[in-house]
Short mmCIF file of C-alpha atoms in Angstrom, two decimals:
data_model
loop_
_atom_site.label_atom_id
_atom_site.label_comp_id
_atom_site.label_asym_id
_atom_site.label_seq_id
_atom_site.Cartn_x
_atom_site.Cartn_y
_atom_site.Cartn_z
CA ASN N 1 6.08 -13.54 12.84
CA LYS N 2 7.26 -10.82 10.52
CA ALA N 3 7.35 -7.25 11.80
CA TYR N 4 5.77 -4.96 9.25
CA ILE N 5 5.40 -1.19 9.45
CA ASP N 6 2.83 0.01 11.95
CA VAL N 7 0.00 1.01 9.61
CA GLN N 8 -2.12 2.48 12.39
CA ALA N 9 0.70 4.80 13.46
CA ILE N 10 1.16 6.34 10.00
CA LEU N 11 -2.32 6.05 8.50
CA ALA N 12 -3.82 9.38 9.60
CA GLN N 13 -0.81 11.28 8.27
CA GLN N 14 -1.20 9.97 4.71
CA PRO N 15 -3.31 11.33 1.85
CA GLU N 16 -6.69 9.64 1.35
CA ASP N 17 -5.63 7.49 -1.64
CA GLU N 18 -2.59 6.21 0.21
CA GLN N 19 -4.71 5.45 3.28
CA ALA N 20 -7.05 3.33 1.16
CA ILE N 21 -4.15 1.33 -0.25
CA LEU N 22 -2.45 0.84 3.11
CA ARG N 23 -5.71 -0.48 4.55
CA GLN N 24 -5.90 -3.07 1.77
CA LEU N 25 -2.25 -4.11 2.01
CA PHE N 26 -2.73 -4.66 5.74
CA ASN N 27 -4.60 -7.82 4.64
CA GLY N 28 -1.71 -9.09 2.49
CA GLU N 29 0.15 -8.46 -0.74
CA MET N 30 -1.80 -7.38 -3.81
CA HIS N 31 -1.40 -6.58 -7.47
CA PRO N 32 -2.31 -3.01 -8.52
CA ASP N 33 -5.34 -4.37 -10.41
CA GLU N 34 -6.64 -5.86 -7.16
CA LEU N 35 -6.10 -2.53 -5.42
CA VAL N 36 -8.08 -0.74 -8.13
CA ALA N 37 -10.96 -3.18 -7.70
CA ARG N 38 -10.94 -3.06 -3.89
CA THR N 39 -10.46 0.68 -3.42
CA GLY N 40 -12.54 2.00 -6.33
CA LEU N 41 -9.67 4.31 -7.28
CA SER N 42 -8.60 4.74 -10.89
CA VAL N 43 -5.52 2.93 -12.20
CA SER N 44 -3.57 6.19 -12.41
CA ARG N 45 -4.45 7.15 -8.82
CA VAL N 46 -3.45 3.71 -7.50
CA LEU N 47 -0.15 3.78 -9.38
CA MET N 48 0.61 7.33 -8.24
CA ALA N 49 -0.16 6.46 -4.62
CA MET N 50 1.88 3.24 -4.81
CA THR N 51 4.86 5.21 -6.12
CA GLN N 52 4.59 7.65 -3.21
CA LEU N 53 4.23 4.84 -0.66
CA GLU N 54 7.23 3.06 -2.14
CA LEU N 55 9.34 6.24 -2.00
CA LYS N 56 8.32 6.73 1.64
CA GLY N 57 9.45 3.18 2.40
CA TYR N 58 5.99 1.98 3.45
CA VAL N 59 5.48 -0.59 0.68
CA VAL N 60 7.72 -2.81 -1.42
CA ARG N 61 7.22 -4.29 -4.87
CA GLN N 62 7.54 -8.06 -4.99
CA ALA N 63 7.60 -10.72 -7.68
CA GLY N 64 4.73 -10.58 -10.13
CA ASN N 65 4.28 -6.82 -9.67
CA ARG N 66 2.61 -7.41 -6.32
CA TYR N 67 2.94 -4.93 -3.47
CA ALA N 68 3.22 -5.58 0.25
CA LEU N 69 3.80 -3.59 3.40
CA ALA N 70 7.48 -2.95 4.06
CA MET N 71 9.30 -4.62 6.90
CA ARG N 72 10.24 -2.45 9.88
CA GLY N 73 13.72 -1.01 9.56
#
């Protein structure tokens, strides 16, 4: 079992767009296009939120431009 970040512990502290993305990534890695479709957010909002989440260390970009929750440090 892999130990990912504790989404529930950080969720309430994040902006709404980032919360929506974290909830989706909790179910597994996704491409930004999938996140747009599942969250109803615009492409620009998803990309902006993904950048912030990546900078915070909560998500990582993987092969094929897919994003996943980061592993615990």
